[in-house]
Amino acid sequence: MKLDLIKHVVAELAEPLADARVSKIYQPAPEIILFKLWNGRETLRLLLSAEVQKSRLHLTDRTWPNPHIPPRFCQLLRARITRIDSISVVNDDRIVQLECQGKQGSCRLLVELTGKSSNLLLLDEHGRIIDVLKRISRSDKERIILPGEKYLFPEKIKFDHKNETTIDVQLNLNATWNQTVEKLYSGMEYTENKDDFYFQLQQTIKRQIRKLKKRLLSIEKDHQKQQGFDLDRQKGELLLANLHLIAQGKDKIELQNYFLQPPEPMTVALDPRLKPQQNVEKYFKHYKKGKRGEKHSLRRLQETQAELEWLGQLDFQLKDSVKNSDTEEIAQELRDAGLLKDRNRLHTKRTLQPSKCHETNSPSGLRILWGRNNRQNDEISTKMLKTGDYWFHVQQAPGAHVVMKTGDINVQPTDEDLNYAASIAAGYSKLKNDHKVEVMVSEAKSVHKPKGCKPGLVNVLQYKTLLVHPFRPDQ
């Protein structure tokens, strides 16, 4: 993080952090500390990072899962810091100082945003190191950074400040410096971390899709075999109607098959060891067994098709993801389904909360909501969708659930409103690049979520379709 950018961020933080009370301190990653603060007006989340490639300091809206047991340095900060008095840049260098108070008196938290040597250090009022995030022993080239040592400022590095200011600050001229820095580093973090995590999620989804397609073929084969069991019922009925003609010890009998019009002769195999009535019961038993198997196969067929539809949604959402929270919610859904191992399950609380759905207004001002993942889609279609509202989804393809809120204000949408919402549904779907897309439009009363089905799946009893151009309001 460059010095002039640090100065801008710190200047912006000076007023809101003055006398801010510390509500909580977290260490969600080995080199990241997160302060939750209350300044009497609002809650703030201050992020301090000593990561080599992404050392930074700024306010954030992001949340992380946190360890059950806080690491050593985090525990120390919790014990020593209850209030932040002030924040400032020290020594005209990339070092930020937080003047703090706690039960044991005053202390200073230094945030060295110096790239490879980035670190966080807690100093007492005399300038001695109480503890440090990354401890460094004696070496020829580096300072000693250990508890009990006197703190020494790092050697100041000279920069060409003429070329230092243009890279980081051009994201959004209307944003604050803190927002600009968060957006910049969030984008870097997502780009760096996406590939490995994205590949893992993609392989998990594809592997399960291949597995389910094989299962589907097997179920369909079994289902075809079971279709012949209805013939056993007919044979049982024919034998029962002609029971007086069956002689024990015979291995077959020829009867008129009255299930056909006109009736035709039919040879029915018999077990010579069984009595006539037992042969009848044998056919009916085969028929009942076949019907049970057919019912079971049909249920498995429907479950497998629904799971394939769900995985298709996840596959689309993964490809459409734009930030870490998107992929993390997909990962959480896979974990909940038992398809992805949680490597940190013994240490990390699953505190991931569903992110907020997206929202805009129609041309006439009606509220439109849509989801970017299955959790949001579930929220929209089961909790936000009320009587009188309209529901939209691209036909025969994965995509977002879109709801137009009209029921609570008892207003009928115009054709322009309906087409606008349908265009959003098409825009946030697998068919987003098509020129024209068919979108289902249904009233709320026709949309139902079957009990026990996967997130993001609903049944639509009645709907009409609109042919629209895909459109995304955020683009």
GROMACS .gro file of C-alpha atoms in nm:
model
  475
    1MET     CA    1   0.000   0.000   0.000
    2LYS     CA    2   0.157   0.329  -0.110
    3LEU     CA    3   0.234   0.609   0.134
    4ASP     CA    4   0.010   0.875  -0.018
    5LEU     CA    5  -0.282   0.631  -0.023
    6ILE     CA    6  -0.214   0.538   0.341
    7LYS     CA    7  -0.222   0.908   0.431
    8HIS     CA    8  -0.557   0.957   0.256
    9VAL     CA    9  -0.711   0.655   0.432
   10VAL     CA   10  -0.575   0.754   0.775
   11ALA     CA   11  -0.695   1.114   0.735
   12GLU     CA   12  -1.040   0.980   0.652
   13LEU     CA   13  -1.034   0.751   0.960
   14ALA     CA   14  -0.912   1.013   1.209
   15GLU     CA   15  -1.256   1.148   1.300
   16PRO     CA   16  -1.467   0.826   1.306
   17LEU     CA   17  -1.201   0.630   1.502
   18ALA     CA   18  -1.141   0.895   1.768
   19ASP     CA   19  -1.248   0.749   2.107
   20ALA     CA   20  -1.408   0.448   1.936
   21ARG     CA   21  -1.496   0.163   2.171
   22VAL     CA   22  -1.371  -0.185   2.076
   23SER     CA   23  -1.663  -0.430   2.066
   24LYS     CA   24  -1.470  -0.731   1.936
   25ILE     CA   25  -1.136  -0.827   1.783
   26TYR     CA   26  -1.105  -1.115   1.538
   27GLN     CA   27  -0.820  -1.288   1.355
   28PRO     CA   28  -0.996  -1.463   1.063
   29ALA     CA   29  -0.668  -1.534   0.880
   30PRO     CA   30  -0.306  -1.575   0.996
   31GLU     CA   31  -0.206  -1.222   0.891
   32ILE     CA   32  -0.538  -1.034   0.921
   33ILE     CA   33  -0.681  -0.861   1.229
   34LEU     CA   34  -1.036  -0.725   1.228
   35PHE     CA   35  -1.162  -0.468   1.483
   36LYS     CA   36  -1.534  -0.424   1.540
   37LEU     CA   37  -1.580  -0.071   1.675
   38TRP     CA   38  -1.856   0.158   1.803
   39ASN     CA   39  -1.795   0.534   1.793
   40GLY     CA   40  -2.130   0.641   1.938
   41ARG     CA   41  -2.289   0.685   1.595
   42GLU     CA   42  -2.220   0.371   1.395
   43THR     CA   43  -2.053   0.032   1.399
   44LEU     CA   44  -1.726   0.016   1.205
   45ARG     CA   45  -1.514  -0.279   1.096
   46LEU     CA   46  -1.144  -0.191   1.069
   47LEU     CA   47  -0.925  -0.435   0.878
   48LEU     CA   48  -0.548  -0.454   0.941
   49SER     CA   49  -0.354  -0.683   0.707
   50ALA     CA   50   0.014  -0.776   0.725
   51GLU     CA   51  -0.001  -0.997   0.416
   52VAL     CA   52   0.311  -0.960   0.203
   53GLN     CA   53   0.136  -0.886  -0.127
   54LYS     CA   54  -0.174  -0.721   0.021
   55SER     CA   55  -0.067  -0.533   0.335
   56ARG     CA   56  -0.333  -0.270   0.396
   57LEU     CA   57  -0.555  -0.084   0.643
   58HIS     CA   58  -0.913   0.025   0.574
   59LEU     CA   59  -1.277  -0.007   0.679
   60THR     CA   60  -1.462  -0.307   0.541
   61ASP     CA   61  -1.813  -0.447   0.509
   62ARG     CA   62  -1.685  -0.798   0.451
   63THR     CA   63  -1.734  -1.081   0.703
   64TRP     CA   64  -1.519  -1.391   0.755
   65PRO     CA   65  -1.569  -1.719   0.940
   66ASN     CA   66  -1.364  -1.705   1.260
   67PRO     CA   67  -1.169  -1.970   1.456
   68HIS     CA   68  -1.332  -2.123   1.763
   69ILE     CA   69  -1.015  -2.045   1.959
   70PRO     CA   70  -0.860  -1.706   1.874
   71PRO     CA   71  -0.485  -1.715   1.796
   72ARG     CA   72  -0.224  -1.588   2.044
   73PHE     CA   73  -0.192  -1.233   1.911
   74CYS     CA   74  -0.569  -1.189   1.884
   75GLN     CA   75  -0.614  -1.297   2.246
   76LEU     CA   76  -0.352  -1.043   2.353
   77LEU     CA   77  -0.523  -0.759   2.165
   78ARG     CA   78  -0.856  -0.850   2.325
   79ALA     CA   79  -0.696  -0.840   2.669
   80ARG     CA   80  -0.509  -0.511   2.619
   81ILE     CA   81  -0.729  -0.291   2.396
   82THR     CA   82  -1.077  -0.163   2.483
   83ARG     CA   83  -1.069   0.177   2.310
   84ILE     CA   84  -0.892   0.352   2.023
   85ASP     CA   85  -0.798   0.714   2.101
   86SER     CA   86  -0.648   0.817   1.768
   87ILE     CA   87  -0.488   0.704   1.443
   88SER     CA   88  -0.193   0.862   1.262
   89VAL     CA   89   0.088   0.804   1.015
   90VAL     CA   90   0.425   0.775   1.189
   91ASN     CA   91   0.768   0.895   1.076
   92ASP     CA   92   0.629   0.996   0.735
   93ASP     CA   93   0.653   0.629   0.640
   94ARG     CA   94   0.416   0.342   0.566
   95ILE     CA   95   0.358   0.289   0.938
   96VAL     CA   96   0.023   0.359   1.102
   97GLN     CA   97  -0.009   0.406   1.477
   98LEU     CA   98  -0.326   0.339   1.676
   99GLU     CA   99  -0.315   0.502   2.021
  100CYS     CA  100  -0.516   0.267   2.242
  101GLN     CA  101  -0.644   0.228   2.597
  102GLY     CA  102  -0.718  -0.084   2.798
  103LYS     CA  103  -0.758  -0.223   3.148
  104GLN     CA  104  -0.379  -0.226   3.188
  105GLY     CA  105  -0.331   0.131   3.067
  106SER     CA  106  -0.230   0.291   2.740
  107CYS     CA  107  -0.058   0.110   2.454
  108ARG     CA  108   0.016   0.155   2.085
  109LEU     CA  109  -0.065  -0.077   1.798
  110LEU     CA  110   0.171  -0.021   1.504
  111VAL     CA  111   0.072  -0.139   1.159
  112GLU     CA  112   0.376  -0.164   0.932
  113LEU     CA  113   0.247  -0.169   0.574
  114THR     CA  114   0.592  -0.226   0.429
  115GLY     CA  115   0.538  -0.508   0.182
  116LYS     CA  116   0.762  -0.808   0.250
  117SER     CA  117   0.832  -0.695   0.609
  118SER     CA  118   0.469  -0.599   0.691
  119ASN     CA  119   0.377  -0.663   1.052
  120LEU     CA  120   0.154  -0.568   1.347
  121LEU     CA  121   0.318  -0.480   1.679
  122LEU     CA  122   0.172  -0.396   2.019
  123LEU     CA  123   0.394  -0.158   2.220
  124ASP     CA  124   0.371  -0.045   2.581
  125GLU     CA  125   0.378   0.322   2.683
  126HIS     CA  126   0.761   0.309   2.695
  127GLY     CA  127   0.798   0.184   2.340
  128ARG     CA  128   0.883  -0.176   2.422
  129ILE     CA  129   0.727  -0.460   2.226
  130ILE     CA  130   0.455  -0.641   2.421
  131ASP     CA  131   0.403  -0.886   2.135
  132VAL     CA  132   0.401  -0.899   1.759
  133LEU     CA  133   0.200  -1.078   1.492
  134LYS     CA  134   0.509  -1.211   1.311
  135ARG     CA  135   0.808  -1.261   1.541
  136ILE     CA  136   1.153  -1.202   1.385
  137SER     CA  137   1.474  -1.316   1.559
  138ARG     CA  138   1.818  -1.158   1.521
  139SER     CA  139   1.963  -1.156   1.170
  140ASP     CA  140   2.221  -0.955   0.981
  141LYS     CA  141   1.968  -0.763   0.776
  142GLU     CA  142   1.658  -0.733   0.992
  143ARG     CA  143   1.560  -0.576   1.324
  144ILE     CA  144   1.488  -0.791   1.626
  145ILE     CA  145   1.110  -0.800   1.659
  146LEU     CA  146   1.037  -1.000   1.973
  147PRO     CA  147   0.848  -0.938   2.300
  148GLY     CA  148   1.051  -0.730   2.547
  149GLU     CA  149   1.270  -0.567   2.283
  150LYS     CA  150   1.283  -0.192   2.231
  151TYR     CA  151   1.094  -0.101   1.914
  152LEU     CA  152   1.305   0.039   1.632
  153PHE     CA  153   1.156   0.191   1.321
  154PRO     CA  154   1.241   0.007   1.000
  155GLU     CA  155   1.487   0.165   0.762
  156LYS     CA  156   1.300   0.413   0.548
  157ILE     CA  157   1.280   0.321   0.181
  158LYS     CA  158   1.289   0.597  -0.077
  159PHE     CA  159   1.024   0.594  -0.348
  160ASP     CA  160   0.965   0.789  -0.662
  161HIS     CA  161   0.646   0.959  -0.543
  162LYS     CA  162   0.582   1.109  -0.886
  163ASN     CA  163   0.462   0.774  -1.019
  164GLU     CA  164   0.296   0.654  -0.702
  165THR     CA  165  -0.053   0.802  -0.701
  166THR     CA  166  -0.234   0.701  -1.018
  167ILE     CA  167  -0.274   0.323  -0.995
  168ASP     CA  168  -0.485   0.277  -0.685
  169VAL     CA  169  -0.724   0.568  -0.689
  170GLN     CA  170  -0.905   0.558  -1.021
  171LEU     CA  171  -1.168   0.296  -0.937
  172ASN     CA  172  -1.451   0.530  -0.843
  173LEU     CA  173  -1.420   0.905  -0.799
  174ASN     CA  174  -1.740   0.911  -0.591
  175ALA     CA  175  -1.614   0.651  -0.341
  176THR     CA  176  -1.434   0.725  -0.015
  177TRP     CA  177  -1.065   0.637   0.011
  178ASN     CA  178  -1.152   0.343   0.236
  179GLN     CA  179  -1.406   0.212  -0.015
  180THR     CA  180  -1.155   0.255  -0.296
  181VAL     CA  181  -0.887   0.057  -0.113
  182GLU     CA  182  -1.130  -0.218  -0.014
  183LYS     CA  183  -1.253  -0.255  -0.371
  184LEU     CA  184  -0.900  -0.261  -0.509
  185TYR     CA  185  -0.769  -0.526  -0.270
  186SER     CA  186  -1.090  -0.732  -0.276
  187GLY     CA  187  -1.052  -0.755  -0.652
  188MET     CA  188  -0.685  -0.857  -0.618
  189GLU     CA  189  -0.771  -1.113  -0.351
  190TYR     CA  190  -1.053  -1.260  -0.555
  191THR     CA  191  -0.839  -1.285  -0.869
  192GLU     CA  192  -0.553  -1.451  -0.680
  193ASN     CA  193  -0.763  -1.692  -0.479
  194LYS     CA  194  -1.029  -1.769  -0.734
  195ASP     CA  195  -0.837  -2.006  -0.959
  196ASP     CA  196  -0.758  -2.282  -0.706
  197PHE     CA  197  -1.082  -2.256  -0.511
  198TYR     CA  198  -1.286  -2.212  -0.829
  199PHE     CA  199  -1.122  -2.521  -0.982
  200GLN     CA  200  -1.195  -2.726  -0.668
  201LEU     CA  201  -1.562  -2.627  -0.670
  202GLN     CA  202  -1.590  -2.679  -1.045
  203GLN     CA  203  -1.440  -3.029  -1.022
  204THR     CA  204  -1.669  -3.119  -0.731
  205ILE     CA  205  -1.977  -3.014  -0.927
  206LYS     CA  206  -1.868  -3.183  -1.252
  207ARG     CA  207  -1.776  -3.505  -1.070
  208GLN     CA  208  -2.118  -3.523  -0.905
  209ILE     CA  209  -2.294  -3.445  -1.235
  210ARG     CA  210  -2.109  -3.734  -1.405
  211LYS     CA  211  -2.202  -3.964  -1.117
  212LEU     CA  212  -2.569  -3.866  -1.133
  213LYS     CA  213  -2.587  -3.908  -1.511
  214LYS     CA  214  -2.458  -4.266  -1.475
  215ARG     CA  215  -2.715  -4.327  -1.203
  216LEU     CA  216  -2.985  -4.183  -1.426
  217LEU     CA  217  -2.901  -4.427  -1.707
  218SER     CA  218  -2.913  -4.719  -1.462
  219ILE     CA  219  -3.249  -4.608  -1.320
  220GLU     CA  220  -3.396  -4.566  -1.668
  221LYS     CA  221  -3.285  -4.919  -1.764
  222ASP     CA  222  -3.443  -5.062  -1.447
  223HIS     CA  223  -3.757  -4.862  -1.514
  224GLN     CA  224  -3.787  -5.006  -1.865
  225LYS     CA  225  -3.751  -5.361  -1.729
  226GLN     CA  226  -4.027  -5.298  -1.479
  227GLN     CA  227  -4.273  -5.196  -1.749
  228GLY     CA  228  -4.334  -5.569  -1.825
  229PHE     CA  229  -4.473  -5.641  -1.481
  230ASP     CA  230  -4.819  -5.525  -1.585
  231LEU     CA  231  -4.829  -5.833  -1.809
  232ASP     CA  232  -4.795  -6.048  -1.495
  233ARG     CA  233  -5.114  -5.890  -1.360
  234GLN     CA  234  -5.298  -5.974  -1.683
  235LYS     CA  235  -5.176  -6.334  -1.671
  236GLY     CA  236  -5.285  -6.362  -1.308
  237GLU     CA  237  -5.631  -6.226  -1.400
  238LEU     CA  238  -5.663  -6.472  -1.691
  239LEU     CA  239  -5.559  -6.768  -1.474
  240LEU     CA  240  -5.802  -6.664  -1.200
  241ALA     CA  241  -6.089  -6.638  -1.451
  242ASN     CA  242  -6.003  -6.984  -1.590
  243LEU     CA  243  -5.900  -7.153  -1.267
  244HIS     CA  244  -6.130  -7.450  -1.336
  245LEU     CA  245  -5.940  -7.528  -1.658
  246ILE     CA  246  -5.596  -7.551  -1.495
  247ALA     CA  247  -5.473  -7.901  -1.418
  248GLN     CA  248  -5.197  -7.942  -1.160
  249GLY     CA  249  -4.869  -8.068  -1.304
  250LYS     CA  250  -4.903  -7.879  -1.634
  251ASP     CA  251  -4.624  -7.639  -1.733
  252LYS     CA  252  -4.843  -7.415  -1.953
  253ILE     CA  253  -5.198  -7.340  -2.059
  254GLU     CA  254  -5.346  -7.162  -2.360
  255LEU     CA  255  -5.616  -6.906  -2.283
  256GLN     CA  256  -5.808  -6.634  -2.464
  257ASN     CA  257  -5.656  -6.297  -2.378
  258TYR     CA  258  -5.962  -6.076  -2.338
  259PHE     CA  259  -5.741  -5.775  -2.258
  260LEU     CA  260  -5.691  -5.749  -2.635
  261GLN     CA  261  -5.965  -5.646  -2.876
  262PRO     CA  262  -6.045  -5.869  -3.047
  263PRO     CA  263  -5.928  -6.138  -2.799
  264GLU     CA  264  -5.631  -6.350  -2.907
  265PRO     CA  265  -5.490  -6.683  -2.784
  266MET     CA  266  -5.219  -6.651  -2.518
  267THR     CA  267  -4.990  -6.914  -2.372
  268VAL     CA  268  -4.935  -6.871  -1.997
  269ALA     CA  269  -4.642  -7.054  -1.834
  270LEU     CA  270  -4.719  -7.255  -1.518
  271ASP     CA  271  -4.507  -7.406  -1.242
  272PRO     CA  272  -4.604  -7.776  -1.242
  273ARG     CA  273  -4.504  -7.807  -0.876
  274LEU     CA  274  -4.768  -7.555  -0.768
  275LYS     CA  275  -5.142  -7.582  -0.733
  276PRO     CA  276  -5.357  -7.375  -0.973
  277GLN     CA  277  -5.433  -7.112  -0.706
  278GLN     CA  278  -5.064  -7.088  -0.616
  279ASN     CA  279  -4.977  -7.019  -0.981
  280VAL     CA  280  -5.228  -6.734  -0.975
  281GLU     CA  281  -5.078  -6.595  -0.654
  282LYS     CA  282  -4.729  -6.625  -0.800
  283TYR     CA  283  -4.818  -6.395  -1.092
  284PHE     CA  284  -4.988  -6.142  -0.866
  285LYS     CA  285  -4.686  -6.148  -0.632
  286HIS     CA  286  -4.452  -6.075  -0.925
  287TYR     CA  287  -4.682  -5.794  -1.033
  288LYS     CA  288  -4.689  -5.630  -0.687
  289LYS     CA  289  -4.311  -5.659  -0.655
  290GLY     CA  290  -4.271  -5.498  -0.996
  291LYS     CA  291  -4.508  -5.214  -0.907
  292ARG     CA  292  -4.315  -5.144  -0.587
  293GLY     CA  293  -3.990  -5.142  -0.784
  294GLU     CA  294  -4.143  -4.916  -1.048
  295LYS     CA  295  -4.261  -4.673  -0.781
  296HIS     CA  296  -3.915  -4.675  -0.620
  297SER     CA  297  -3.744  -4.623  -0.957
  298LEU     CA  298  -3.976  -4.335  -1.041
  299ARG     CA  299  -3.899  -4.168  -0.708
  300ARG     CA  300  -3.523  -4.215  -0.761
  301LEU     CA  301  -3.559  -4.084  -1.116
  302GLN     CA  302  -3.731  -3.767  -0.995
  303GLU     CA  303  -3.480  -3.716  -0.712
  304THR     CA  304  -3.184  -3.761  -0.948
  305GLN     CA  305  -3.329  -3.524  -1.207
  306ALA     CA  306  -3.393  -3.264  -0.935
  307GLU     CA  307  -3.036  -3.298  -0.805
  308LEU     CA  308  -2.900  -3.261  -1.159
  309GLU     CA  309  -3.108  -2.946  -1.199
  310TRP     CA  310  -2.969  -2.815  -0.869
  311LEU     CA  311  -2.610  -2.890  -0.973
  312GLY     CA  312  -2.675  -2.722  -1.307
  313GLN     CA  313  -2.779  -2.411  -1.115
  314LEU     CA  314  -2.462  -2.425  -0.905
  315ASP     CA  315  -2.245  -2.474  -1.213
  316PHE     CA  316  -2.398  -2.165  -1.375
  317GLN     CA  317  -2.371  -1.959  -1.055
  318LEU     CA  318  -2.004  -2.055  -1.016
  319LYS     CA  319  -1.924  -1.945  -1.371
  320ASP     CA  320  -2.119  -1.623  -1.309
  321SER     CA  321  -1.953  -1.548  -0.973
  322VAL     CA  322  -1.776  -1.214  -0.939
  323LYS     CA  323  -1.648  -1.204  -0.580
  324ASN     CA  324  -1.530  -1.423  -0.294
  325SER     CA  325  -1.865  -1.425  -0.115
  326ASP     CA  326  -2.030  -1.573  -0.427
  327THR     CA  327  -1.796  -1.873  -0.439
  328GLU     CA  328  -1.803  -1.914  -0.061
  329GLU     CA  329  -2.183  -1.944  -0.059
  330ILE     CA  330  -2.163  -2.204  -0.336
  331ALA     CA  331  -1.898  -2.389  -0.135
  332GLN     CA  332  -2.116  -2.375   0.176
  333GLU     CA  333  -2.408  -2.523  -0.017
  334LEU     CA  334  -2.186  -2.807  -0.139
  335ARG     CA  335  -2.064  -2.864   0.219
  336ASP     CA  336  -2.420  -2.871   0.349
  337ALA     CA  337  -2.500  -3.137   0.087
  338GLY     CA  338  -2.198  -3.343   0.194
  339LEU     CA  339  -2.023  -3.301  -0.142
  340LEU     CA  340  -1.734  -3.082  -0.024
  341LYS     CA  341  -1.516  -3.151   0.277
  342ASP     CA  342  -1.474  -2.867   0.523
  343ARG     CA  343  -1.103  -2.881   0.599
  344ASN     CA  344  -1.147  -2.639   0.890
  345ARG     CA  345  -1.457  -2.798   1.039
  346LEU     CA  346  -1.284  -2.872   1.371
  347HIS     CA  347  -1.161  -2.517   1.413
  348THR     CA  348  -1.402  -2.284   1.236
  349LYS     CA  349  -1.757  -2.188   1.312
  350ARG     CA  350  -1.991  -2.191   1.019
  351THR     CA  351  -2.100  -1.834   1.060
  352LEU     CA  352  -2.160  -1.767   0.692
  353GLN     CA  353  -2.484  -1.574   0.657
  354PRO     CA  354  -2.679  -1.562   0.329
  355SER     CA  355  -2.585  -1.247   0.140
  356LYS     CA  356  -2.851  -0.994   0.052
  357CYS     CA  357  -3.044  -1.033  -0.271
  358HIS     CA  358  -3.020  -0.772  -0.545
  359GLU     CA  359  -3.282  -0.504  -0.597
  360THR     CA  360  -3.391  -0.239  -0.846
  361ASN     CA  361  -3.710  -0.064  -0.962
  362SER     CA  362  -3.920  -0.121  -1.272
  363PRO     CA  363  -3.991   0.165  -1.518
  364SER     CA  364  -4.304   0.257  -1.318
  365GLY     CA  365  -4.127   0.225  -0.982
  366LEU     CA  366  -4.224  -0.128  -0.874
  367ARG     CA  367  -3.972  -0.310  -0.656
  368ILE     CA  368  -3.785  -0.596  -0.829
  369LEU     CA  369  -3.572  -0.850  -0.637
  370TRP     CA  370  -3.349  -1.128  -0.768
  371GLY     CA  371  -3.099  -1.380  -0.637
  372ARG     CA  372  -2.747  -1.461  -0.752
  373ASN     CA  373  -2.726  -1.800  -0.577
  374ASN     CA  374  -2.957  -2.075  -0.451
  375ARG     CA  375  -2.974  -1.937  -0.098
  376GLN     CA  376  -3.089  -1.600  -0.225
  377ASN     CA  377  -3.329  -1.766  -0.470
  378ASP     CA  378  -3.479  -1.966  -0.183
  379GLU     CA  379  -3.516  -1.651   0.026
  380ILE     CA  380  -3.689  -1.470  -0.260
  381SER     CA  381  -3.923  -1.751  -0.367
  382THR     CA  382  -4.023  -1.878  -0.021
  383LYS     CA  383  -4.014  -1.573   0.208
  384MET     CA  384  -4.031  -1.257  -0.003
  385LEU     CA  385  -4.281  -1.381  -0.262
  386LYS     CA  386  -4.629  -1.288  -0.137
  387THR     CA  387  -4.981  -1.320  -0.275
  388GLY     CA  388  -5.029  -1.082  -0.566
  389ASP     CA  389  -4.658  -1.067  -0.656
  390TYR     CA  390  -4.513  -1.188  -0.987
  391TRP     CA  391  -4.236  -1.447  -1.024
  392PHE     CA  392  -3.996  -1.478  -1.321
  393HIS     CA  393  -3.743  -1.740  -1.436
  394VAL     CA  394  -3.579  -1.825  -1.766
  395GLN     CA  395  -3.743  -2.129  -1.926
  396GLN     CA  396  -3.554  -2.460  -1.941
  397ALA     CA  397  -3.220  -2.324  -1.816
  398PRO     CA  398  -3.045  -2.232  -1.488
  399GLY     CA  399  -3.095  -1.874  -1.374
  400ALA     CA  400  -3.198  -1.629  -1.105
  401HIS     CA  401  -3.539  -1.620  -0.940
  402VAL     CA  402  -3.687  -1.274  -0.994
  403VAL     CA  403  -3.982  -1.129  -0.802
  404MET     CA  404  -4.180  -0.814  -0.875
  405LYS     CA  405  -4.351  -0.683  -0.561
  406THR     CA  406  -4.708  -0.582  -0.643
  407GLY     CA  407  -4.922  -0.766  -0.388
  408ASP     CA  408  -4.846  -0.544  -0.089
  409ILE     CA  409  -4.941  -0.227  -0.279
  410ASN     CA  410  -5.223  -0.385  -0.486
  411VAL     CA  411  -5.096  -0.247  -0.818
  412GLN     CA  412  -5.109  -0.418  -1.156
  413PRO     CA  413  -4.777  -0.401  -1.344
  414THR     CA  414  -4.767  -0.261  -1.695
  415ASP     CA  415  -4.644  -0.465  -1.991
  416GLU     CA  416  -4.326  -0.258  -1.976
  417ASP     CA  417  -4.276  -0.357  -1.611
  418LEU     CA  418  -4.329  -0.727  -1.687
  419ASN     CA  419  -4.088  -0.719  -1.981
  420TYR     CA  420  -3.829  -0.534  -1.772
  421ALA     CA  421  -3.838  -0.795  -1.493
  422ALA     CA  422  -3.834  -1.078  -1.748
  423SER     CA  423  -3.527  -0.922  -1.912
  424ILE     CA  424  -3.350  -0.925  -1.575
  425ALA     CA  425  -3.437  -1.294  -1.531
  426ALA     CA  426  -3.289  -1.362  -1.876
  427GLY     CA  427  -2.983  -1.148  -1.802
  428TYR     CA  428  -2.899  -1.345  -1.489
  429SER     CA  429  -2.933  -1.685  -1.655
  430LYS     CA  430  -2.725  -1.931  -1.853
  431LEU     CA  431  -2.883  -1.784  -2.169
  432LYS     CA  432  -2.761  -1.430  -2.092
  433ASN     CA  433  -2.570  -1.408  -2.422
  434ASP     CA  434  -2.863  -1.514  -2.642
  435HIS     CA  435  -3.038  -1.251  -2.853
  436LYS     CA  436  -3.391  -1.350  -2.743
  437VAL     CA  437  -3.484  -1.562  -2.442
  438GLU     CA  438  -3.814  -1.716  -2.326
  439VAL     CA  439  -3.893  -1.632  -1.964
  440MET     CA  440  -4.167  -1.782  -1.747
  441VAL     CA  441  -4.398  -1.535  -1.570
  442SER     CA  442  -4.617  -1.669  -1.292
  443GLU     CA  443  -4.836  -1.534  -1.015
  444ALA     CA  444  -4.717  -1.608  -0.662
  445LYS     CA  445  -5.001  -1.851  -0.594
  446SER     CA  446  -4.866  -2.088  -0.861
  447VAL     CA  447  -4.511  -2.111  -0.720
  448HIS     CA  448  -4.447  -2.376  -0.455
  449LYS     CA  449  -4.136  -2.532  -0.303
  450PRO     CA  450  -4.170  -2.911  -0.257
  451LYS     CA  451  -4.086  -3.038   0.089
  452GLY     CA  452  -3.728  -3.158   0.123
  453CYS     CA  453  -3.603  -3.043  -0.217
  454LYS     CA  454  -3.267  -2.875  -0.275
  455PRO     CA  455  -3.221  -2.495  -0.234
  456GLY     CA  456  -3.332  -2.289  -0.531
  457LEU     CA  457  -3.579  -2.545  -0.671
  458VAL     CA  458  -3.954  -2.476  -0.694
  459ASN     CA  459  -4.257  -2.612  -0.878
  460VAL     CA  460  -4.451  -2.375  -1.102
  461LEU     CA  461  -4.809  -2.487  -1.166
  462GLN     CA  462  -4.920  -2.221  -1.417
  463TYR     CA  463  -4.727  -1.963  -1.614
  464LYS     CA  464  -4.707  -1.770  -1.938
  465THR     CA  465  -4.390  -1.687  -2.132
  466LEU     CA  466  -4.239  -1.363  -2.256
  467LEU     CA  467  -3.974  -1.336  -2.527
  468VAL     CA  468  -3.721  -1.072  -2.417
  469HIS     CA  469  -3.365  -0.942  -2.459
  470PRO     CA  470  -3.138  -1.034  -2.164
  471PHE     CA  471  -3.049  -0.733  -1.949
  472ARG     CA  472  -2.850  -0.668  -1.630
  473PRO     CA  473  -2.920  -0.343  -1.440
  474ASP     CA  474  -2.571  -0.340  -1.284
  475GLN     CA  475  -2.409  -0.335  -1.628
   0.00000   0.00000   0.00000
